[in-house]
PDB file of C-alpha atoms in Angstrom:
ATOM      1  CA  UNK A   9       0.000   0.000   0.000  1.00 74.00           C
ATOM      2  CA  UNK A  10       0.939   3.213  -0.657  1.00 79.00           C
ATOM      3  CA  UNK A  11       1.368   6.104   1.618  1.00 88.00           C
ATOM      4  CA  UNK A  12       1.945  10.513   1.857  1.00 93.00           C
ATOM      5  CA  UNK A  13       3.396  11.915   4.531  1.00 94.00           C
ATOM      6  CA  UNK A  14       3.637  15.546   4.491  1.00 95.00           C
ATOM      7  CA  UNK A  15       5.987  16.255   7.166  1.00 93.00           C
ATOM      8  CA  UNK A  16       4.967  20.092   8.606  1.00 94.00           C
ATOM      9  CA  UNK A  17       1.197  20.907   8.561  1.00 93.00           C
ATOM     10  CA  UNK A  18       2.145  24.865   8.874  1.00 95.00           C
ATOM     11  CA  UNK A  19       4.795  26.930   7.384  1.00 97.00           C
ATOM     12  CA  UNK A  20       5.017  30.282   8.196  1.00 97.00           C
ATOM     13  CA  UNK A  21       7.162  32.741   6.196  1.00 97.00           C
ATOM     14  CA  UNK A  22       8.142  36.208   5.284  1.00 97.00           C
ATOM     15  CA  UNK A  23       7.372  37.485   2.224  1.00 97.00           C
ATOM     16  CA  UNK A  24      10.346  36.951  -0.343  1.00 97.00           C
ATOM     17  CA  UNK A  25      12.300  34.080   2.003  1.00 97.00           C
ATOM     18  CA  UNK A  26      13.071  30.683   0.201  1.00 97.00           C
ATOM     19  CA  UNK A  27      10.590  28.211   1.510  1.00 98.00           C
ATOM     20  CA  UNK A  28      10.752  24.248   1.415  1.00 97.00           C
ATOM     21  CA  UNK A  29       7.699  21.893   1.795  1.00 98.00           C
ATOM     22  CA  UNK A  30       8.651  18.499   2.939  1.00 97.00           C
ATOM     23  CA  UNK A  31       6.746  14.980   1.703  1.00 97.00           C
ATOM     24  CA  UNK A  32       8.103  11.856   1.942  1.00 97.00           C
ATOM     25  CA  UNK A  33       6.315   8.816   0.479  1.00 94.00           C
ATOM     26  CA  UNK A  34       6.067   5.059   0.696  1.00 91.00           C
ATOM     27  CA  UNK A  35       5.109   2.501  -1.783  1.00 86.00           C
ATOM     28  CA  UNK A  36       6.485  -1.145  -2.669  1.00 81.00           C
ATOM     29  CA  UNK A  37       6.189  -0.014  -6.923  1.00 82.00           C
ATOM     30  CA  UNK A  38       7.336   2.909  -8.979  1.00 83.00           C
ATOM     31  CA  UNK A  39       5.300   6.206  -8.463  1.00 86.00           C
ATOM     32  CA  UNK A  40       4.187   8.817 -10.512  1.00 89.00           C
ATOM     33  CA  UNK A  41       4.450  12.333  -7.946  1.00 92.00           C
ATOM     34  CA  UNK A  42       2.502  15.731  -7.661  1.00 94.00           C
ATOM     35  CA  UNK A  43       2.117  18.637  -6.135  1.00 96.00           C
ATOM     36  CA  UNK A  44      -1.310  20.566  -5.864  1.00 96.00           C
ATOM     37  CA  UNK A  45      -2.330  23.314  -4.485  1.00 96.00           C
ATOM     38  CA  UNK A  46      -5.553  24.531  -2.746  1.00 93.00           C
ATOM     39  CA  UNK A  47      -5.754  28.478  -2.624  1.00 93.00           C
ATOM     40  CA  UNK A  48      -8.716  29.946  -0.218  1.00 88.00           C
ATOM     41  CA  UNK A  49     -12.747  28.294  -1.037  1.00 84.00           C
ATOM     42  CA  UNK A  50     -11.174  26.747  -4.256  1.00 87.00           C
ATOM     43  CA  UNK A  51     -10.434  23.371  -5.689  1.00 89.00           C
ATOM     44  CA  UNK A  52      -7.332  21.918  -5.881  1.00 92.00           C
ATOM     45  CA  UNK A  53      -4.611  22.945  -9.265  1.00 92.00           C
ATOM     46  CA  UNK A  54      -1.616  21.110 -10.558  1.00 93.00           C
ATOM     47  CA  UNK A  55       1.422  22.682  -9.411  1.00 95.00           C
ATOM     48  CA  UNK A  56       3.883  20.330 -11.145  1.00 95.00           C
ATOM     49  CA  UNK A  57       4.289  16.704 -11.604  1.00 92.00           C
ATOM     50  CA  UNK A  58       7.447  13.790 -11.437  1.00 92.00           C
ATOM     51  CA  UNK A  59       6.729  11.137 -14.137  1.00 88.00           C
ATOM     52  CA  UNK A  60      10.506  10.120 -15.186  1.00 85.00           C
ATOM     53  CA  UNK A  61      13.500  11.602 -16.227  1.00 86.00           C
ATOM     54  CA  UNK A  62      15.166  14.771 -14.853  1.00 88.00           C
ATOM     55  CA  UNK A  63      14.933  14.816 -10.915  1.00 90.00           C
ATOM     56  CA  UNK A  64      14.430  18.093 -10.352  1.00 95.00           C
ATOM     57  CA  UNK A  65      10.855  19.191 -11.411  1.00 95.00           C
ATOM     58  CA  UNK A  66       9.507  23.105 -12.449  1.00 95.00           C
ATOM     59  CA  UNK A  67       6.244  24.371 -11.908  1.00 93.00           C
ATOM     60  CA  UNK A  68       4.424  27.173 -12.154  1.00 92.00           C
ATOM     61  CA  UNK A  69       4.195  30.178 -10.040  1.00 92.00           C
ATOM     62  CA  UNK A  70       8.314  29.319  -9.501  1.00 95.00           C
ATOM     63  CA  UNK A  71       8.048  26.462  -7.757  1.00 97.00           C
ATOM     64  CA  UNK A  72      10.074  23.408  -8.487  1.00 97.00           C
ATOM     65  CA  UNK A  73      10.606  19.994  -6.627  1.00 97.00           C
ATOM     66  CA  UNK A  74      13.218  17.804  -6.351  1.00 95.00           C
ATOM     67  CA  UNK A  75      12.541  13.334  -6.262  1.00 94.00           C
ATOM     68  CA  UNK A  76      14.904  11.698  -4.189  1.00 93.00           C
ATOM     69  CA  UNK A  77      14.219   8.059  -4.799  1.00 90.00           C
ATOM     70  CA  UNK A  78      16.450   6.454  -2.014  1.00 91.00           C
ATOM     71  CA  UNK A  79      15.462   8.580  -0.015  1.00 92.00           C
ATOM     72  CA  UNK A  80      11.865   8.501  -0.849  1.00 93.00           C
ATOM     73  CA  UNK A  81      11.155  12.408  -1.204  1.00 95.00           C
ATOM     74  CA  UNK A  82       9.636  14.743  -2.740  1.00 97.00           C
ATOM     75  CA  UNK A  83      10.052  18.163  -1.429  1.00 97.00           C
ATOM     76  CA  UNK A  84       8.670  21.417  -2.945  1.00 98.00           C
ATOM     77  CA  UNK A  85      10.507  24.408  -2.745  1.00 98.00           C
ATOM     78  CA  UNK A  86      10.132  28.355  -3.847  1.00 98.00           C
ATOM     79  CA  UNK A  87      13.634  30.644  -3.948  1.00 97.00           C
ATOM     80  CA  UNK A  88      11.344  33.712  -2.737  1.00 97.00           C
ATOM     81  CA  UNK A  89       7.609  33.445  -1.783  1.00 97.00           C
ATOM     82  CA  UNK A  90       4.582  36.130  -2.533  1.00 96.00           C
ATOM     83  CA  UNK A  91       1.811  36.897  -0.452  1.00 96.00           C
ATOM     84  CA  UNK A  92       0.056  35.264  -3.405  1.00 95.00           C
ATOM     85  CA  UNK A  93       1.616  31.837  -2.206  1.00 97.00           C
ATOM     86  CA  UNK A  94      -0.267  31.872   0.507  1.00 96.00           C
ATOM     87  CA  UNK A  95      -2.665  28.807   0.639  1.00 96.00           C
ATOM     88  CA  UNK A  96      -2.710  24.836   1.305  1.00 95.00           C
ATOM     89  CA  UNK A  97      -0.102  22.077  -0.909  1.00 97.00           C
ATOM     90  CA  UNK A  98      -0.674  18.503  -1.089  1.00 95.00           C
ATOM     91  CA  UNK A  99       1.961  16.236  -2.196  1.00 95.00           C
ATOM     92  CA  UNK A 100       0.255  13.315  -4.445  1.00 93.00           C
ATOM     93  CA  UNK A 101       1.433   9.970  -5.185  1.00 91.00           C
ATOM     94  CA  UNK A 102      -0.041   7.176  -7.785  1.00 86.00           C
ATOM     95  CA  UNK A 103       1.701   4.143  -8.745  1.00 79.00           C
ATOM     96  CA  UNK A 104       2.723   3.805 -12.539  1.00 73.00           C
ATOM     97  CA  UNK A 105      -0.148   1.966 -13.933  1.00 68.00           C
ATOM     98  CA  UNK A 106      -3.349   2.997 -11.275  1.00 68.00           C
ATOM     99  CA  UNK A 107      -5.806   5.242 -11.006  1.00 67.00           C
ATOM    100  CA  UNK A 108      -6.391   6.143  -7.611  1.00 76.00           C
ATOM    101  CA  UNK A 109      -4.259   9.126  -6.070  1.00 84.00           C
ATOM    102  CA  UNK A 110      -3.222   9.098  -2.267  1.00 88.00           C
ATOM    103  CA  UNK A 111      -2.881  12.484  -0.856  1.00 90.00           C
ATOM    104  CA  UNK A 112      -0.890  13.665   1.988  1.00 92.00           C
ATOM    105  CA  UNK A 113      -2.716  15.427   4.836  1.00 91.00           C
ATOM    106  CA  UNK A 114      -1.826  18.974   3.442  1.00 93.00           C
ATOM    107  CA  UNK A 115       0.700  21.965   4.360  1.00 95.00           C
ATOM    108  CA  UNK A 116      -0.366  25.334   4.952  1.00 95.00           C
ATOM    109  CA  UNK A 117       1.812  27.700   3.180  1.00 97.00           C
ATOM    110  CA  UNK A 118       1.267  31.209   5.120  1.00 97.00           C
ATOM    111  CA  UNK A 119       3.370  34.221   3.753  1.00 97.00           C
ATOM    112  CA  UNK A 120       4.010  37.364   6.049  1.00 96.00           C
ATOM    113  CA  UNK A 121       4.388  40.819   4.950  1.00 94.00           C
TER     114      UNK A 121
ATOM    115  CA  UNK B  44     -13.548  26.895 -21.677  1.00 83.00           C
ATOM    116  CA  UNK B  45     -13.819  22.842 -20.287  1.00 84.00           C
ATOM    117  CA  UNK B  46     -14.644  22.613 -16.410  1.00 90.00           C
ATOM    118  CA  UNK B  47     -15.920  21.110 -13.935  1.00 94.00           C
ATOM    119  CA  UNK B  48     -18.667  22.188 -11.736  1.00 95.00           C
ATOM    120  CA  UNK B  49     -20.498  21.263  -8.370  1.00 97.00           C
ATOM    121  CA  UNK B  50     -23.625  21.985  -7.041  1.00 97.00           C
ATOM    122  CA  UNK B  51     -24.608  23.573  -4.602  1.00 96.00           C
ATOM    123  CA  UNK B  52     -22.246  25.063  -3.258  1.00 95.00           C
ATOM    124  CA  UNK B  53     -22.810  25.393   0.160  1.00 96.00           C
ATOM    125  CA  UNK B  54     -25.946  22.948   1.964  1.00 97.00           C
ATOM    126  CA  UNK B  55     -27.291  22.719   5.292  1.00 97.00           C
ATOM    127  CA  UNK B  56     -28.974  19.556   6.094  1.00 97.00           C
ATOM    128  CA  UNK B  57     -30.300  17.417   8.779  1.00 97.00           C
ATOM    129  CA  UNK B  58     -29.472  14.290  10.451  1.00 97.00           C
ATOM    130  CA  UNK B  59     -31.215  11.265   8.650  1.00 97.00           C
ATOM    131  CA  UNK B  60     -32.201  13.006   5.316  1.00 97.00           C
ATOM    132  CA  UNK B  61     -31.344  12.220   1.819  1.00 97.00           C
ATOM    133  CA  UNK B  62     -28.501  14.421   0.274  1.00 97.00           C
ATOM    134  CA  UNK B  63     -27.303  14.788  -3.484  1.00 98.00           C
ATOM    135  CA  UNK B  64     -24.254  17.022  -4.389  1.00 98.00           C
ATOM    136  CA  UNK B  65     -23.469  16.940  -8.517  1.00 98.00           C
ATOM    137  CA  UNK B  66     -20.827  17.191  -9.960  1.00 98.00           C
ATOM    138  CA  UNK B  67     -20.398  18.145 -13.896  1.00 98.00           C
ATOM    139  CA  UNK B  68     -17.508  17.994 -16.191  1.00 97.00           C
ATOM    140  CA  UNK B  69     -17.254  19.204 -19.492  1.00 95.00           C
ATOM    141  CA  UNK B  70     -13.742  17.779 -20.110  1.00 90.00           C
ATOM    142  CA  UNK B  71     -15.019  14.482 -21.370  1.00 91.00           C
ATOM    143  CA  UNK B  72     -12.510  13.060 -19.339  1.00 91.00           C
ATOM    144  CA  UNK B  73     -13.667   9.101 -18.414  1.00 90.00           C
ATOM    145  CA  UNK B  74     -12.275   8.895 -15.180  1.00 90.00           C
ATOM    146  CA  UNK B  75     -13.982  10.701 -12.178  1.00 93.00           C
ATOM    147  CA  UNK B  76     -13.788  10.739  -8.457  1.00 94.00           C
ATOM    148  CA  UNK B  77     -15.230  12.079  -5.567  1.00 97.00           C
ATOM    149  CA  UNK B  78     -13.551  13.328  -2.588  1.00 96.00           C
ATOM    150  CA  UNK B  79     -13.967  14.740   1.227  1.00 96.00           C
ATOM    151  CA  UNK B  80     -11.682  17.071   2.916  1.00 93.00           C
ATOM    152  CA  UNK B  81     -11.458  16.946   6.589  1.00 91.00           C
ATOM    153  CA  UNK B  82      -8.542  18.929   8.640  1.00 83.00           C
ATOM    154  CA  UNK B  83      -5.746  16.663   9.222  1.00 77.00           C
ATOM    155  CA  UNK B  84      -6.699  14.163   6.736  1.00 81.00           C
ATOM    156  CA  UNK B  85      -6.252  16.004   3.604  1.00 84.00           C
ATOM    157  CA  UNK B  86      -8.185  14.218   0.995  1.00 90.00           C
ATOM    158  CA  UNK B  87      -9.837  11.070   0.844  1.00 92.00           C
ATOM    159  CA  UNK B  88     -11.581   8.856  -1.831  1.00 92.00           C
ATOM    160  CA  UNK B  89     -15.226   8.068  -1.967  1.00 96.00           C
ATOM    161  CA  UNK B  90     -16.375   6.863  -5.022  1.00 96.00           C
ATOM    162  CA  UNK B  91     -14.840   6.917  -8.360  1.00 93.00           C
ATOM    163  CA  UNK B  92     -15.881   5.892 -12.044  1.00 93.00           C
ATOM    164  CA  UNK B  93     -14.026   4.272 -15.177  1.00 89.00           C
ATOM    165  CA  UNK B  94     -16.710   5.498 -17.365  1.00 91.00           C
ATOM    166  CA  UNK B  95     -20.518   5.307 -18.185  1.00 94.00           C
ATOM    167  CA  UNK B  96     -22.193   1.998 -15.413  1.00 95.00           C
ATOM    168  CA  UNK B  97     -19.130   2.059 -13.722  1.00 93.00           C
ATOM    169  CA  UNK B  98     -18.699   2.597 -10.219  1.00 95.00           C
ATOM    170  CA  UNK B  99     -15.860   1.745  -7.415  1.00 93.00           C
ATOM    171  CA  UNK B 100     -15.563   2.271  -4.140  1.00 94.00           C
ATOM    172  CA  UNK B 101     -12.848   4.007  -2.278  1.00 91.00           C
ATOM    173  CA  UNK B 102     -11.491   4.047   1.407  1.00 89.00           C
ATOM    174  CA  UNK B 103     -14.471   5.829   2.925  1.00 94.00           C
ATOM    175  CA  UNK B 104     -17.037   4.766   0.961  1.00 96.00           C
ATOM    176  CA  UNK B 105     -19.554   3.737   4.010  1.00 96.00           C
ATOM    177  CA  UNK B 106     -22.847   6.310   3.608  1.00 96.00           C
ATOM    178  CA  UNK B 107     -22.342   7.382   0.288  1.00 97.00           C
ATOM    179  CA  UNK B 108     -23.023   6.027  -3.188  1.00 97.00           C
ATOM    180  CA  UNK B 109     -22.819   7.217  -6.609  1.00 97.00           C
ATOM    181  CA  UNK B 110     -24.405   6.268 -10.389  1.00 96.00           C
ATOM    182  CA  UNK B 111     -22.506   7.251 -13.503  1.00 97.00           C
ATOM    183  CA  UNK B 112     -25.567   7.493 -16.063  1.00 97.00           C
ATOM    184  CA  UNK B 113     -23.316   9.212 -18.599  1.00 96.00           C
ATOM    185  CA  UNK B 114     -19.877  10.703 -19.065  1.00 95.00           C
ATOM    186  CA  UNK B 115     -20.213  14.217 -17.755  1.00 97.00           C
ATOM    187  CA  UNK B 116     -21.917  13.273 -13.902  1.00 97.00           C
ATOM    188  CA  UNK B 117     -21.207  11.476 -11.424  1.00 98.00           C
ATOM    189  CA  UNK B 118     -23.603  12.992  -8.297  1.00 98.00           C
ATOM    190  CA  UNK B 119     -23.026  11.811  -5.072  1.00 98.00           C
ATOM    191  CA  UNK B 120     -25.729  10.531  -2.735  1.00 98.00           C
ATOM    192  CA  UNK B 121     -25.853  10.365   1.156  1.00 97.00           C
ATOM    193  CA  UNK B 122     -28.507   7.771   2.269  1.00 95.00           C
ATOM    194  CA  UNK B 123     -28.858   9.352   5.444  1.00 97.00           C
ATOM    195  CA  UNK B 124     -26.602  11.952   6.298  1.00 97.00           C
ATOM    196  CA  UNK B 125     -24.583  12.020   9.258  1.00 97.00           C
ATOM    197  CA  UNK B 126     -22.985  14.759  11.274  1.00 97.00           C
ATOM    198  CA  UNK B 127     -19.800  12.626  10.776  1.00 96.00           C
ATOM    199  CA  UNK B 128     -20.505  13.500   7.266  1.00 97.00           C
ATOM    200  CA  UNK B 129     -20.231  17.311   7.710  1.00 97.00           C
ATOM    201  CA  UNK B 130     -16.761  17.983   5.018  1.00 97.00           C
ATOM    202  CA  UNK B 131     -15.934  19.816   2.258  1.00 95.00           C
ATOM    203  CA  UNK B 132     -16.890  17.186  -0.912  1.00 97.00           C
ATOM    204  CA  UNK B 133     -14.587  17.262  -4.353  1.00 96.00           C
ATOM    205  CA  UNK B 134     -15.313  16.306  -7.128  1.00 96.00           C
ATOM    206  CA  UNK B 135     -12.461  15.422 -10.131  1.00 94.00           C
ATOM    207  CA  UNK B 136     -11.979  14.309 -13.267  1.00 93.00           C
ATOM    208  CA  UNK B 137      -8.812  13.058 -15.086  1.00 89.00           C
ATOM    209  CA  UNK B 138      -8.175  11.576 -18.755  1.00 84.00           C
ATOM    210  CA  UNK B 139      -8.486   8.018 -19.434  1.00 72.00           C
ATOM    211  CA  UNK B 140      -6.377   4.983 -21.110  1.00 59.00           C
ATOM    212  CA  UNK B 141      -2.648   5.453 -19.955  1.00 54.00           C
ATOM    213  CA  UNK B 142      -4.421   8.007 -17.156  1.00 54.00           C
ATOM    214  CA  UNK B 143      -2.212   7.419 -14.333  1.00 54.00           C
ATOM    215  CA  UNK B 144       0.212   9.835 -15.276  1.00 65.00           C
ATOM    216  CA  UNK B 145      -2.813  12.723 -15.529  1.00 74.00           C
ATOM    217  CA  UNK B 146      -3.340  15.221 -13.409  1.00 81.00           C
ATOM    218  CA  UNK B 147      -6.568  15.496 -12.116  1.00 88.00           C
ATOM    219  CA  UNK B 148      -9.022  18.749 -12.656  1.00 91.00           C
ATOM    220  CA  UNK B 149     -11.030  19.398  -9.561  1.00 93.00           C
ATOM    221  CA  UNK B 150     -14.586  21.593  -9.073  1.00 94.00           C
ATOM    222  CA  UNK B 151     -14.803  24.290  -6.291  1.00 93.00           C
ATOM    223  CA  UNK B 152     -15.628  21.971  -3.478  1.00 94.00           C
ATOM    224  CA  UNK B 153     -19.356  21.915  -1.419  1.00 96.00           C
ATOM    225  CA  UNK B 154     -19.273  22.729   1.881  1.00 96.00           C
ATOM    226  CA  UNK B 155     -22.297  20.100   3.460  1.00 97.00           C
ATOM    227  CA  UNK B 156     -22.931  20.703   6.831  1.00 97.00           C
ATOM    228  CA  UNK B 157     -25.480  18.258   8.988  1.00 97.00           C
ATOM    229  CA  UNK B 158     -27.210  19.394  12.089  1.00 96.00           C
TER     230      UNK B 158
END
């Protein structure tokens, strides 16, 4: 079985600091990885996704994340956050071949003027 | 535009009434899913659907069931609602055939609250 664990469930941050979301994940099978994000009363958007190849990942809005295999992570990061940023990231994991997504329980991204 | 909708919104409801949220996609994506949010548990799967008479359930599936009539709804029904089932519901879509590499499009969310 497969499994998300998003390791802080609040970040707090001045505007324009470098900011790192952690996620590690578990399965026994190759993985397909995401990160979404949830901004206020809205559904969740793609922020970027891991498939295969290059291990370092871009988004949009400037984010990129980076998959450690042996270490089984899949941390988000931002050089220099907005106010904008400020809202809830799920890291996402589905094994190659499946349909169902597991999501972590969420980080809350909060950005201070 | 393509998108996915939900409906309503926002519902108040009691204890031991029947409840219906939809949920409309005009992706004509084949896969869909639905989806409760609760604080500290991020998301977790209901139902989901393959396609048109296809139905599957997910890890809290107990209380809720779904129909899949044709490709662009898949509504969600409470039997009898519970105020365990107070949540914020999503509903998603995502492409099918080699699908597990697709990212999934979500609605807005319904808040359902039960008194």
């Amino acid at each position: 079985a497969q499994s998300v664990t998003q390791l802080d469930s609040q970040v707090p941050v001045f505007e324009e600091a470098p900011v790192e979301l952690r996620c590690n994940y578990s399965s026994s099978v190759s993985v397909y990885l995401f990160w979404y994000v949830q901004y206020p009363n809205q559904g969740l958007q793609l922020l970027l996704k891991y498939l295969s190849g290059s291990t370092l990942v871009k988004g949009i809005n400037g984010f990129e994340a980076e998959f450690n295999k042996s270490q089984t992570s899949f941390h988000l990061r931002k050089p220099s956050v907005h106010i904008s940023d400020t809202a809830e990231y799920f890291c996402a994991v589905i094994n190659t071949g499946g349909f169902k997504t597991i999501f972590g329980a969420g980080t809350r991204l909060f950005v201070k003027a | 535009d393509a998108e996915i909708t939900q409906s309503p919104r926002h519902k108040i409801t009691e204890t031991g009434r029947q409840v219906t949220l939809a949920c409309h996609q005009t992706w004509n994506h084949n896969n869909m899913f639905w989806y409760r949010q609760d604080l500290g548990h991020g998301l977790r799967l209901i139902h989901y659907s393959y396609g048109v008479q296809d139905t599957n359930k997910g890890e809290v599936s107990d209380g809720y069931s779904v129909s899949r009539s044709n490709t662009e709804d898949l509504p969600l029904t409470l039997e009898s609602a519970a105020s365990s089932q107070t949540s914020v519901y999503f509903c998603a879509s995502s492409e099918s055939g080699e699908s597990s590499y697709n990212e999934q499009f979500f609605g807005p969310g319904t808040r359902l609250t039960v008194l």
